[in-house]
Amino acid sequence: RIAFSYFDNASKKDKLSVRDLSGEQPDRSFDLPKDIYWTLKWSRDGSAIEYLGSENSADGCIYSQSLAGGPPTQVKCLKNNLFVNFAWSPDGHQLAYTSCQYILDAIMFTLN
């Protein structure tokens, strides 16, 4: 199987799709929130896709979309951090991640 995300022009929504490369199983598609970051990972048991998202501009979260359907579930959130990438330890008990902070400045110039 392969998992990928895309923007569906017909529905105007971001989608997560899982395709069986053998062609024996139908594709599965799920709606995604607009605040998704495009890091997709298979769960350890292969029953879900985990991805990065944000509830608001200050919190980075890992979500899990079960291939059985239903809404995504929130796995882990870090306050005041935006995840860039993540990986679980082989036993699934430890999380390694990279995060970032956006620092933006605005300057206005006027001519006299």
mmCIF file of N, CA, C and O in Angstrom:
data_model
loop_
_atom_site.group_PDB
_atom_site.id
_atom_site.type_symbol
_atom_site.label_atom_id
_atom_site.label_comp_id
_atom_site.label_asym_id
_atom_site.label_seq_id
_atom_site.Cartn_x
_atom_site.Cartn_y
_atom_site.Cartn_z
ATOM 1 N N ARG A 1 0.831 -1.186 0.000
ATOM 2 C CA ARG A 1 0.000 0.000 0.000
ATOM 3 C C ARG A 1 0.871 1.244 0.000
ATOM 4 O O ARG A 1 1.990 1.222 0.490
ATOM 5 N N ILE A 2 0.294 2.297 -0.528
ATOM 6 C CA ILE A 2 0.948 3.596 -0.512
ATOM 7 C C ILE A 2 -0.065 4.620 -0.011
ATOM 8 O O ILE A 2 -1.247 4.537 -0.337
ATOM 9 N N ALA A 3 0.395 5.537 0.818
ATOM 10 C CA ALA A 3 -0.453 6.607 1.336
ATOM 11 C C ALA A 3 0.062 7.928 0.785
ATOM 12 O O ALA A 3 1.272 8.146 0.687
ATOM 13 N N PHE A 4 -0.863 8.808 0.421
ATOM 14 C CA PHE A 4 -0.479 10.117 -0.100
ATOM 15 C C PHE A 4 -1.597 11.109 0.160
ATOM 16 O O PHE A 4 -2.742 10.734 0.399
ATOM 17 N N SER A 5 -1.250 12.376 0.136
ATOM 18 C CA SER A 5 -2.234 13.433 0.326
ATOM 19 C C SER A 5 -2.297 14.267 -0.939
ATOM 20 O O SER A 5 -1.346 14.338 -1.710
ATOM 21 N N TYR A 6 -3.454 14.897 -1.141
ATOM 22 C CA TYR A 6 -3.655 15.726 -2.328
ATOM 23 C C TYR A 6 -4.825 16.666 -2.094
ATOM 24 O O TYR A 6 -5.616 16.475 -1.171
ATOM 25 N N PHE A 7 -4.933 17.676 -2.935
ATOM 26 C CA PHE A 7 -6.073 18.585 -2.906
ATOM 27 C C PHE A 7 -7.043 18.143 -3.990
ATOM 28 O O PHE A 7 -6.669 18.032 -5.150
ATOM 29 N N ASP A 8 -8.271 17.862 -3.592
ATOM 30 C CA ASP A 8 -9.303 17.432 -4.529
ATOM 31 C C ASP A 8 -10.028 18.660 -5.068
ATOM 32 O O ASP A 8 -10.738 19.340 -4.328
ATOM 33 N N ASN A 9 -9.833 18.960 -6.337
ATOM 34 C CA ASN A 9 -10.448 20.143 -6.940
ATOM 35 C C ASN A 9 -11.967 20.070 -6.946
ATOM 36 O O ASN A 9 -12.637 21.093 -6.829
ATOM 37 N N ALA A 10 -12.529 18.870 -7.104
ATOM 38 C CA ALA A 10 -13.990 18.736 -7.167
ATOM 39 C C ALA A 10 -14.641 19.113 -5.839
ATOM 40 O O ALA A 10 -15.620 19.855 -5.804
ATOM 41 N N SER A 11 -14.102 18.614 -4.733
ATOM 42 C CA SER A 11 -14.703 18.889 -3.422
ATOM 43 C C SER A 11 -14.073 20.090 -2.725
ATOM 44 O O SER A 11 -14.566 20.547 -1.701
ATOM 45 N N LYS A 12 -12.950 20.593 -3.272
ATOM 46 C CA LYS A 12 -12.198 21.706 -2.676
ATOM 47 C C LYS A 12 -11.721 21.363 -1.270
ATOM 48 O O LYS A 12 -11.711 22.194 -0.377
ATOM 49 N N LYS A 13 -11.302 20.101 -1.065
ATOM 50 C CA LYS A 13 -10.832 19.645 0.242
ATOM 51 C C LYS A 13 -9.499 18.926 0.094
ATOM 52 O O LYS A 13 -9.214 18.321 -0.926
ATOM 53 N N ASP A 14 -8.708 18.990 1.175
ATOM 54 C CA ASP A 14 -7.504 18.185 1.252
ATOM 55 C C ASP A 14 -7.913 16.755 1.576
ATOM 56 O O ASP A 14 -8.805 16.522 2.385
ATOM 57 N N LYS A 15 -7.272 15.790 0.926
ATOM 58 C CA LYS A 15 -7.626 14.383 1.095
ATOM 59 C C LYS A 15 -6.385 13.559 1.425
ATOM 60 O O LYS A 15 -5.274 13.878 1.012
ATOM 61 N N LEU A 16 -6.616 12.486 2.154
ATOM 62 C CA LEU A 16 -5.631 11.450 2.398
ATOM 63 C C LEU A 16 -6.136 10.221 1.668
ATOM 64 O O LEU A 16 -7.302 9.855 1.798
ATOM 65 N N SER A 17 -5.293 9.607 0.878
ATOM 66 C CA SER A 17 -5.696 8.432 0.124
ATOM 67 C C SER A 17 -4.712 7.300 0.373
ATOM 68 O O SER A 17 -3.517 7.529 0.524
ATOM 69 N N VAL A 18 -5.248 6.086 0.443
ATOM 70 C CA VAL A 18 -4.435 4.886 0.589
ATOM 71 C C VAL A 18 -4.765 3.982 -0.585
ATOM 72 O O VAL A 18 -5.925 3.650 -0.826
ATOM 73 N N ARG A 19 -3.736 3.613 -1.329
ATOM 74 C CA ARG A 19 -3.920 2.796 -2.529
ATOM 75 C C ARG A 19 -3.213 1.457 -2.345
ATOM 76 O O ARG A 19 -2.060 1.396 -1.930
ATOM 77 N N ASP A 20 -3.929 0.389 -2.659
ATOM 78 C CA ASP A 20 -3.362 -0.962 -2.650
ATOM 79 C C ASP A 20 -2.606 -1.148 -3.959
ATOM 80 O O ASP A 20 -3.197 -1.099 -5.035
ATOM 81 N N LEU A 21 -1.299 -1.326 -3.888
ATOM 82 C CA LEU A 21 -0.488 -1.407 -5.102
ATOM 83 C C LEU A 21 -0.762 -2.658 -5.926
ATOM 84 O O LEU A 21 -0.492 -2.681 -7.116
ATOM 85 N N SER A 22 -1.321 -3.690 -5.299
ATOM 86 C CA SER A 22 -1.650 -4.900 -6.062
ATOM 87 C C SER A 22 -2.934 -4.721 -6.865
ATOM 88 O O SER A 22 -3.211 -5.501 -7.769
ATOM 89 N N GLY A 23 -3.718 -3.695 -6.532
ATOM 90 C CA GLY A 23 -4.979 -3.463 -7.231
ATOM 91 C C GLY A 23 -6.109 -4.357 -6.759
ATOM 92 O O GLY A 23 -7.202 -4.317 -7.319
ATOM 93 N N GLU A 24 -5.882 -5.148 -5.732
ATOM 94 C CA GLU A 24 -6.910 -6.070 -5.239
ATOM 95 C C GLU A 24 -7.907 -5.395 -4.314
ATOM 96 O O GLU A 24 -9.026 -5.853 -4.175
ATOM 97 N N GLN A 25 -7.503 -4.315 -3.642
ATOM 98 C CA GLN A 25 -8.381 -3.606 -2.716
ATOM 99 C C GLN A 25 -8.722 -2.231 -3.288
ATOM 100 O O GLN A 25 -7.898 -1.617 -3.978
ATOM 101 N N PRO A 26 -9.920 -1.727 -3.008
ATOM 102 C CA PRO A 26 -10.266 -0.380 -3.487
ATOM 103 C C PRO A 26 -9.479 0.692 -2.734
ATOM 104 O O PRO A 26 -9.034 0.476 -1.602
ATOM 105 N N ASP A 27 -9.298 1.839 -3.385
ATOM 106 C CA ASP A 27 -8.660 2.980 -2.722
ATOM 107 C C ASP A 27 -9.542 3.443 -1.573
ATOM 108 O O ASP A 27 -10.768 3.342 -1.631
ATOM 109 N N ARG A 28 -8.902 3.959 -0.542
ATOM 110 C CA ARG A 28 -9.631 4.572 0.574
ATOM 111 C C ARG A 28 -9.219 6.032 0.629
ATOM 112 O O ARG A 28 -8.042 6.356 0.520
ATOM 113 N N SER A 29 -10.207 6.916 0.786
ATOM 114 C CA SER A 29 -9.929 8.351 0.871
ATOM 115 C C SER A 29 -10.597 8.930 2.105
ATOM 116 O O SER A 29 -11.696 8.517 2.479
ATOM 117 N N PHE A 30 -9.923 9.909 2.700
ATOM 118 C CA PHE A 30 -10.409 10.562 3.910
ATOM 119 C C PHE A 30 -10.231 12.061 3.761
ATOM 120 O O PHE A 30 -9.231 12.521 3.208
ATOM 121 N N ASP A 31 -11.191 12.838 4.266
ATOM 122 C CA ASP A 31 -11.043 14.290 4.310
ATOM 123 C C ASP A 31 -10.029 14.640 5.380
ATOM 124 O O ASP A 31 -9.966 14.008 6.429
ATOM 125 N N LEU A 32 -9.237 15.667 5.100
ATOM 126 C CA LEU A 32 -8.249 16.144 6.065
ATOM 127 C C LEU A 32 -8.540 17.592 6.408
ATOM 128 O O LEU A 32 -9.060 18.337 5.587
ATOM 129 N N PRO A 33 -8.175 18.009 7.624
ATOM 130 C CA PRO A 33 -8.346 19.422 7.969
ATOM 131 C C PRO A 33 -7.387 20.272 7.148
ATOM 132 O O PRO A 33 -6.374 19.791 6.647
ATOM 133 N N LYS A 34 -7.687 21.539 7.026
ATOM 134 C CA LYS A 34 -6.841 22.434 6.238
ATOM 135 C C LYS A 34 -5.506 22.712 6.900
ATOM 136 O O LYS A 34 -4.586 23.172 6.268
ATOM 137 N N ASP A 35 -5.386 22.446 8.186
ATOM 138 C CA ASP A 35 -4.165 22.787 8.908
ATOM 139 C C ASP A 35 -3.178 21.630 8.992
ATOM 140 O O ASP A 35 -2.383 21.546 9.894
ATOM 141 N N ILE A 36 -3.210 20.732 8.026
ATOM 142 C CA ILE A 36 -2.307 19.581 8.037
ATOM 143 C C ILE A 36 -0.937 19.973 7.478
ATOM 144 O O ILE A 36 -0.839 20.793 6.568
ATOM 145 N N TYR A 37 0.093 19.414 8.074
ATOM 146 C CA TYR A 37 1.437 19.490 7.519
ATOM 147 C C TYR A 37 1.701 18.133 6.889
ATOM 148 O O TYR A 37 1.319 17.110 7.423
ATOM 149 N N TRP A 38 2.361 18.083 5.788
ATOM 150 C CA TRP A 38 2.335 16.907 4.921
ATOM 151 C C TRP A 38 3.322 15.811 5.287
ATOM 152 O O TRP A 38 3.818 15.112 4.426
ATOM 153 N N THR A 39 3.608 15.612 6.550
ATOM 154 C CA THR A 39 4.420 14.491 6.998
ATOM 155 C C THR A 39 3.489 13.331 7.300
ATOM 156 O O THR A 39 2.720 13.380 8.247
ATOM 157 N N LEU A 40 3.519 12.289 6.489
ATOM 158 C CA LEU A 40 2.674 11.109 6.686
ATOM 159 C C LEU A 40 3.531 9.941 7.137
ATOM 160 O O LEU A 40 4.604 9.717 6.598
ATOM 161 N N LYS A 41 3.045 9.197 8.129
ATOM 162 C CA LYS A 41 3.752 8.013 8.637
ATOM 163 C C LYS A 41 2.738 6.893 8.845
ATOM 164 O O LYS A 41 1.616 7.139 9.288
ATOM 165 N N TRP A 42 3.131 5.674 8.559
ATOM 166 C CA TRP A 42 2.304 4.517 8.883
ATOM 167 C C TRP A 42 2.370 4.257 10.380
ATOM 168 O O TRP A 42 3.425 4.417 10.993
ATOM 169 N N SER A 43 1.267 3.839 10.981
ATOM 170 C CA SER A 43 1.307 3.394 12.370
ATOM 171 C C SER A 43 2.110 2.100 12.434
ATOM 172 O O SER A 43 2.331 1.430 11.423
ATOM 173 N N ARG A 44 2.542 1.733 13.628
ATOM 174 C CA ARG A 44 3.382 0.536 13.781
ATOM 175 C C ARG A 44 2.703 -0.714 13.254
ATOM 176 O O ARG A 44 3.344 -1.574 12.666
ATOM 177 N N ASP A 45 1.378 -0.821 13.454
ATOM 178 C CA ASP A 45 0.663 -2.023 13.013
ATOM 179 C C ASP A 45 0.072 -1.893 11.607
ATOM 180 O O ASP A 45 -0.559 -2.812 11.112
ATOM 181 N N GLY A 46 0.266 -0.742 10.947
ATOM 182 C CA GLY A 46 -0.214 -0.553 9.587
ATOM 183 C C GLY A 46 -1.707 -0.305 9.473
ATOM 184 O O GLY A 46 -2.246 -0.275 8.369
ATOM 185 N N SER A 47 -2.390 -0.064 10.593
ATOM 186 C CA SER A 47 -3.835 0.120 10.553
ATOM 187 C C SER A 47 -4.260 1.580 10.473
ATOM 188 O O SER A 47 -5.444 1.883 10.390
ATOM 189 N N ALA A 48 -3.289 2.490 10.490
ATOM 190 C CA ALA A 48 -3.612 3.918 10.482
ATOM 191 C C ALA A 48 -2.472 4.704 9.859
ATOM 192 O O ALA A 48 -1.356 4.208 9.732
ATOM 193 N N ILE A 49 -2.776 5.933 9.474
ATOM 194 C CA ILE A 49 -1.778 6.881 8.990
ATOM 195 C C ILE A 49 -1.691 7.998 10.019
ATOM 196 O O ILE A 49 -2.717 8.549 10.436
ATOM 197 N N GLU A 50 -0.482 8.333 10.441
ATOM 198 C CA GLU A 50 -0.277 9.448 11.356
ATOM 199 C C GLU A 50 0.273 10.627 10.572
ATOM 200 O O GLU A 50 1.052 10.460 9.632
ATOM 201 N N TYR A 51 -0.163 11.809 10.965
ATOM 202 C CA TYR A 51 0.284 13.019 10.266
ATOM 203 C C TYR A 51 0.335 14.182 11.240
ATOM 204 O O TYR A 51 -0.206 14.120 12.348
ATOM 205 N N LEU A 52 0.984 15.250 10.825
ATOM 206 C CA LEU A 52 1.133 16.449 11.642
ATOM 207 C C LEU A 52 0.063 17.457 11.300
ATOM 208 O O LEU A 52 -0.304 17.623 10.140
ATOM 209 N N GLY A 53 -0.418 18.134 12.330
ATOM 210 C CA GLY A 53 -1.408 19.183 12.140
ATOM 211 C C GLY A 53 -1.319 20.185 13.265
ATOM 212 O O GLY A 53 -0.478 20.081 14.151
ATOM 213 N N SER A 54 -2.218 21.144 13.261
ATOM 214 C CA SER A 54 -2.210 22.191 14.268
ATOM 215 C C SER A 54 -3.639 22.550 14.626
ATOM 216 O O SER A 54 -4.461 22.802 13.750
ATOM 217 N N GLU A 55 -3.953 22.550 15.938
ATOM 218 C CA GLU A 55 -5.273 23.012 16.377
ATOM 219 C C GLU A 55 -5.356 24.527 16.284
ATOM 220 O O GLU A 55 -6.394 25.088 16.025
ATOM 221 N N ASN A 56 -4.265 25.187 16.557
ATOM 222 C CA ASN A 56 -4.183 26.635 16.402
ATOM 223 C C ASN A 56 -2.743 26.960 16.039
ATOM 224 O O ASN A 56 -1.916 26.068 15.915
ATOM 225 N N SER A 57 -2.456 28.213 15.890
ATOM 226 C CA SER A 57 -1.131 28.583 15.379
ATOM 227 C C SER A 57 -0.005 28.295 16.363
ATOM 228 O O SER A 57 1.156 28.374 15.993
ATOM 229 N N ALA A 58 -0.317 27.949 17.618
ATOM 230 C CA ALA A 58 0.743 27.746 18.605
ATOM 231 C C ALA A 58 0.957 26.288 18.991
ATOM 232 O O ALA A 58 1.895 25.983 19.701
ATOM 233 N N ASP A 59 0.106 25.382 18.591
ATOM 234 C CA ASP A 59 0.194 23.991 19.024
ATOM 235 C C ASP A 59 0.428 23.061 17.841
ATOM 236 O O ASP A 59 -0.290 23.112 16.865
ATOM 237 N N GLY A 60 1.440 22.210 17.956
ATOM 238 C CA GLY A 60 1.683 21.184 16.959
ATOM 239 C C GLY A 60 1.153 19.859 17.483
ATOM 240 O O GLY A 60 1.362 19.517 18.640
ATOM 241 N N CYS A 61 0.451 19.115 16.635
ATOM 242 C CA CYS A 61 -0.175 17.863 17.068
ATOM 243 C C CYS A 61 0.087 16.740 16.069
ATOM 244 O O CYS A 61 0.220 16.980 14.874
ATOM 245 N N ILE A 62 0.138 15.521 16.588
ATOM 246 C CA ILE A 62 0.159 14.327 15.758
ATOM 247 C C ILE A 62 -1.255 13.749 15.786
ATOM 248 O O ILE A 62 -1.838 13.580 16.860
ATOM 249 N N TYR A 63 -1.796 13.473 14.615
ATOM 250 C CA TYR A 63 -3.119 12.876 14.486
ATOM 251 C C TYR A 63 -2.987 11.499 13.853
ATOM 252 O O TYR A 63 -2.052 11.239 13.104
ATOM 253 N N SER A 64 -3.957 10.646 14.128
ATOM 254 C CA SER A 64 -3.984 9.310 13.552
ATOM 255 C C SER A 64 -5.314 9.099 12.832
ATOM 256 O O SER A 64 -6.377 9.299 13.426
ATOM 257 N N GLN A 65 -5.241 8.724 11.553
ATOM 258 C CA GLN A 65 -6.433 8.408 10.778
ATOM 259 C C GLN A 65 -6.499 6.902 10.593
ATOM 260 O O GLN A 65 -5.671 6.317 9.906
ATOM 261 N N SER A 66 -7.479 6.282 11.227
ATOM 262 C CA SER A 66 -7.659 4.842 11.090
ATOM 263 C C SER A 66 -8.099 4.508 9.672
ATOM 264 O O SER A 66 -8.956 5.186 9.105
ATOM 265 N N LEU A 67 -7.528 3.454 9.102
ATOM 266 C CA LEU A 67 -7.939 3.033 7.763
ATOM 267 C C LEU A 67 -9.331 2.419 7.775
ATOM 268 O O LEU A 67 -9.957 2.279 6.728
ATOM 269 N N ALA A 68 -9.837 2.082 8.961
ATOM 270 C CA ALA A 68 -11.200 1.562 9.086
ATOM 271 C C ALA A 68 -12.238 2.671 8.945
ATOM 272 O O ALA A 68 -13.416 2.397 8.764
ATOM 273 N N GLY A 69 -11.801 3.921 9.011
ATOM 274 C CA GLY A 69 -12.706 5.053 8.865
ATOM 275 C C GLY A 69 -12.883 5.811 10.158
ATOM 276 O O GLY A 69 -12.197 5.560 11.150
ATOM 277 N N GLY A 70 -13.824 6.733 10.157
ATOM 278 C CA GLY A 70 -14.074 7.581 11.308
ATOM 279 C C GLY A 70 -13.188 8.807 11.292
ATOM 280 O O GLY A 70 -12.307 8.949 10.444
ATOM 281 N N PRO A 71 -13.420 9.703 12.238
ATOM 282 C CA PRO A 71 -12.608 10.926 12.288
ATOM 283 C C PRO A 71 -11.200 10.629 12.803
ATOM 284 O O PRO A 71 -10.987 9.640 13.502
ATOM 285 N N PRO A 72 -10.236 11.481 12.479
ATOM 286 C CA PRO A 72 -8.887 11.298 13.014
ATOM 287 C C PRO A 72 -8.882 11.522 14.518
ATOM 288 O O PRO A 72 -9.702 12.267 15.050
ATOM 289 N N THR A 73 -7.958 10.868 15.202
ATOM 290 C CA THR A 73 -7.811 11.060 16.640
ATOM 291 C C THR A 73 -6.496 11.771 16.919
ATOM 292 O O THR A 73 -5.513 11.594 16.203
ATOM 293 N N GLN A 74 -6.508 12.575 17.956
ATOM 294 C CA GLN A 74 -5.318 13.305 18.361
ATOM 295 C C GLN A 74 -4.444 12.369 19.195
ATOM 296 O O GLN A 74 -4.910 11.771 20.157
ATOM 297 N N VAL A 75 -3.179 12.230 18.809
ATOM 298 C CA VAL A 75 -2.261 11.333 19.502
ATOM 299 C C VAL A 75 -1.417 12.087 20.525
ATOM 300 O O VAL A 75 -1.290 11.671 21.662
ATOM 301 N N LYS A 76 -0.835 13.202 20.115
ATOM 302 C CA LYS A 76 0.073 13.957 20.985
ATOM 303 C C LYS A 76 0.112 15.399 20.521
ATOM 304 O O LYS A 76 0.182 15.660 19.325
ATOM 305 N N CYS A 77 0.058 16.344 21.455
ATOM 306 C CA CYS A 77 0.201 17.768 21.146
ATOM 307 C C CYS A 77 1.274 18.367 22.044
ATOM 308 O O CYS A 77 1.423 17.961 23.192
ATOM 309 N N LEU A 78 1.992 19.311 21.513
ATOM 310 C CA LEU A 78 2.972 20.067 22.289
ATOM 311 C C LEU A 78 2.581 21.540 22.232
ATOM 312 O O LEU A 78 2.470 22.114 21.152
ATOM 313 N N LYS A 79 2.375 22.127 23.375
ATOM 314 C CA LYS A 79 2.031 23.552 23.440
ATOM 315 C C LYS A 79 3.230 24.385 23.012
ATOM 316 O O LYS A 79 4.365 24.103 23.343
ATOM 317 N N ASN A 80 2.944 25.415 22.257
ATOM 318 C CA ASN A 80 3.944 26.387 21.814
ATOM 319 C C ASN A 80 5.058 25.768 20.975
ATOM 320 O O ASN A 80 6.174 26.250 20.983
ATOM 321 N N ASN A 81 4.770 24.679 20.285
ATOM 322 C CA ASN A 81 5.726 24.068 19.366
ATOM 323 C C ASN A 81 5.000 23.642 18.106
ATOM 324 O O ASN A 81 3.889 23.125 18.178
ATOM 325 N N LEU A 82 5.616 23.852 16.989
ATOM 326 C CA LEU A 82 5.092 23.331 15.736
ATOM 327 C C LEU A 82 6.007 22.204 15.293
ATOM 328 O O LEU A 82 7.190 22.403 15.071
ATOM 329 N N PHE A 83 5.451 21.004 15.198
ATOM 330 C CA PHE A 83 6.217 19.858 14.726
ATOM 331 C C PHE A 83 6.626 20.075 13.273
ATOM 332 O O PHE A 83 5.873 20.611 12.473
ATOM 333 N N VAL A 84 7.804 19.638 12.921
ATOM 334 C CA VAL A 84 8.252 19.603 11.538
ATOM 335 C C VAL A 84 8.306 18.149 11.072
ATOM 336 O O VAL A 84 7.913 17.824 9.970
ATOM 337 N N ASN A 85 8.780 17.277 11.947
ATOM 338 C CA ASN A 85 8.869 15.859 11.634
ATOM 339 C C ASN A 85 8.862 15.085 12.939
ATOM 340 O O ASN A 85 9.118 15.651 14.000
ATOM 341 N N PHE A 86 8.570 13.786 12.874
ATOM 342 C CA PHE A 86 8.528 12.990 14.086
ATOM 343 C C PHE A 86 8.781 11.525 13.763
ATOM 344 O O PHE A 86 8.647 11.096 12.618
ATOM 345 N N ALA A 87 9.160 10.766 14.792
ATOM 346 C CA ALA A 87 9.335 9.316 14.665
ATOM 347 C C ALA A 87 9.131 8.692 16.033
ATOM 348 O O ALA A 87 9.572 9.244 17.052
ATOM 349 N N TRP A 88 8.456 7.574 16.059
ATOM 350 C CA TRP A 88 8.264 6.814 17.290
ATOM 351 C C TRP A 88 9.380 5.795 17.440
ATOM 352 O O TRP A 88 9.892 5.280 16.441
ATOM 353 N N SER A 89 9.746 5.496 18.678
ATOM 354 C CA SER A 89 10.717 4.436 18.930
ATOM 355 C C SER A 89 10.094 3.101 18.518
ATOM 356 O O SER A 89 8.866 2.998 18.397
ATOM 357 N N PRO A 90 10.911 2.066 18.275
ATOM 358 C CA PRO A 90 10.359 0.768 17.846
ATOM 359 C C PRO A 90 9.292 0.198 18.785
ATOM 360 O O PRO A 90 8.354 -0.435 18.328
ATOM 361 N N ASP A 91 9.396 0.480 20.087
ATOM 362 C CA ASP A 91 8.380 -0.030 21.014
ATOM 363 C C ASP A 91 7.168 0.898 21.128
ATOM 364 O O ASP A 91 6.193 0.582 21.794
ATOM 365 N N GLY A 92 7.221 2.069 20.470
ATOM 366 C CA GLY A 92 6.096 2.993 20.463
ATOM 367 C C GLY A 92 5.933 3.820 21.724
ATOM 368 O O GLY A 92 4.949 4.533 21.878
ATOM 369 N N HIS A 93 6.896 3.791 22.631
ATOM 370 C CA HIS A 93 6.764 4.499 23.897
ATOM 371 C C HIS A 93 7.509 5.830 23.942
ATOM 372 O O HIS A 93 7.289 6.613 24.866
ATOM 373 N N GLN A 94 8.397 6.064 22.991
ATOM 374 C CA GLN A 94 9.156 7.307 22.989
ATOM 375 C C GLN A 94 8.978 7.999 21.648
ATOM 376 O O GLN A 94 8.840 7.355 20.613
ATOM 377 N N LEU A 95 9.005 9.321 21.702
ATOM 378 C CA LEU A 95 8.797 10.144 20.519
ATOM 379 C C LEU A 95 10.003 11.044 20.307
ATOM 380 O O LEU A 95 10.455 11.722 21.240
ATOM 381 N N ALA A 96 10.547 11.027 19.108
ATOM 382 C CA ALA A 96 11.576 11.986 18.703
ATOM 383 C C ALA A 96 10.931 12.929 17.703
ATOM 384 O O ALA A 96 10.141 12.503 16.861
ATOM 385 N N TYR A 97 11.231 14.208 17.810
ATOM 386 C CA TYR A 97 10.615 15.161 16.894
ATOM 387 C C TYR A 97 11.532 16.352 16.671
ATOM 388 O O TYR A 97 12.431 16.629 17.456
ATOM 389 N N THR A 98 11.283 17.046 15.598
ATOM 390 C CA THR A 98 11.884 18.345 15.363
ATOM 391 C C THR A 98 10.752 19.352 15.340
ATOM 392 O O THR A 98 9.636 19.045 14.918
ATOM 393 N N SER A 99 11.035 20.531 15.831
ATOM 394 C CA SER A 99 10.013 21.576 15.845
ATOM 395 C C SER A 99 10.654 22.881 15.414
ATOM 396 O O SER A 99 11.873 22.988 15.280
ATOM 397 N N CYS A 100 9.810 23.861 15.197
ATOM 398 C CA CYS A 100 10.319 25.158 14.778
ATOM 399 C C CYS A 100 9.455 26.252 15.385
ATOM 400 O O CYS A 100 8.348 26.004 15.862
ATOM 401 N N GLN A 101 9.979 27.432 15.371
ATOM 402 C CA GLN A 101 9.222 28.615 15.728
ATOM 403 C C GLN A 101 9.370 29.592 14.578
ATOM 404 O O GLN A 101 10.474 29.813 14.081
ATOM 405 N N TYR A 102 8.250 30.142 14.168
ATOM 406 C CA TYR A 102 8.286 31.142 13.116
ATOM 407 C C TYR A 102 8.466 32.507 13.759
ATOM 408 O O TYR A 102 7.720 32.896 14.657
ATOM 409 N N ILE A 103 9.485 33.222 13.334
ATOM 410 C CA ILE A 103 9.721 34.567 13.814
ATOM 411 C C ILE A 103 9.600 35.482 12.605
ATOM 412 O O ILE A 103 10.362 35.371 11.643
ATOM 413 N N LEU A 104 8.626 36.344 12.667
ATOM 414 C CA LEU A 104 8.347 37.231 11.542
ATOM 415 C C LEU A 104 8.419 38.679 12.009
ATOM 416 O O LEU A 104 7.978 39.017 13.106
ATOM 417 N N ASP A 105 8.939 39.524 11.168
ATOM 418 C CA ASP A 105 8.981 40.954 11.443
ATOM 419 C C ASP A 105 8.234 41.672 10.339
ATOM 420 O O ASP A 105 8.229 41.242 9.180
ATOM 421 N N ALA A 106 7.628 42.755 10.716
ATOM 422 C CA ALA A 106 6.980 43.620 9.737
ATOM 423 C C ALA A 106 7.588 45.002 9.846
ATOM 424 O O ALA A 106 7.746 45.545 10.953
ATOM 425 N N ILE A 107 7.943 45.566 8.729
ATOM 426 C CA ILE A 107 8.524 46.903 8.689
ATOM 427 C C ILE A 107 7.768 47.723 7.659
ATOM 428 O O ILE A 107 7.499 47.236 6.553
ATOM 429 N N MET A 108 7.447 48.936 8.029
ATOM 430 C CA MET A 108 6.753 49.805 7.089
ATOM 431 C C MET A 108 7.659 50.995 6.783
ATOM 432 O O MET A 108 8.170 51.649 7.697
ATOM 433 N N PHE A 109 7.869 51.234 5.501
ATOM 434 C CA PHE A 109 8.642 52.377 5.074
ATOM 435 C C PHE A 109 7.673 53.388 4.472
ATOM 436 O O PHE A 109 6.757 53.030 3.744
ATOM 437 N N THR A 110 7.898 54.630 4.797
ATOM 438 C CA THR A 110 7.111 55.690 4.173
ATOM 439 C C THR A 110 8.055 56.704 3.549
ATOM 440 O O THR A 110 9.173 56.920 4.022
ATOM 441 N N LEU A 111 7.612 57.284 2.487
ATOM 442 C CA LEU A 111 8.399 58.316 1.805
ATOM 443 C C LEU A 111 7.814 59.663 2.151
ATOM 444 O O LEU A 111 6.597 59.862 2.108
ATOM 445 N N ASN A 112 8.679 60.575 2.489
ATOM 446 C CA ASN A 112 8.224 61.927 2.808
ATOM 447 C C ASN A 112 8.419 62.847 1.652
ATOM 448 O O ASN A 112 9.253 62.802 0.867
#
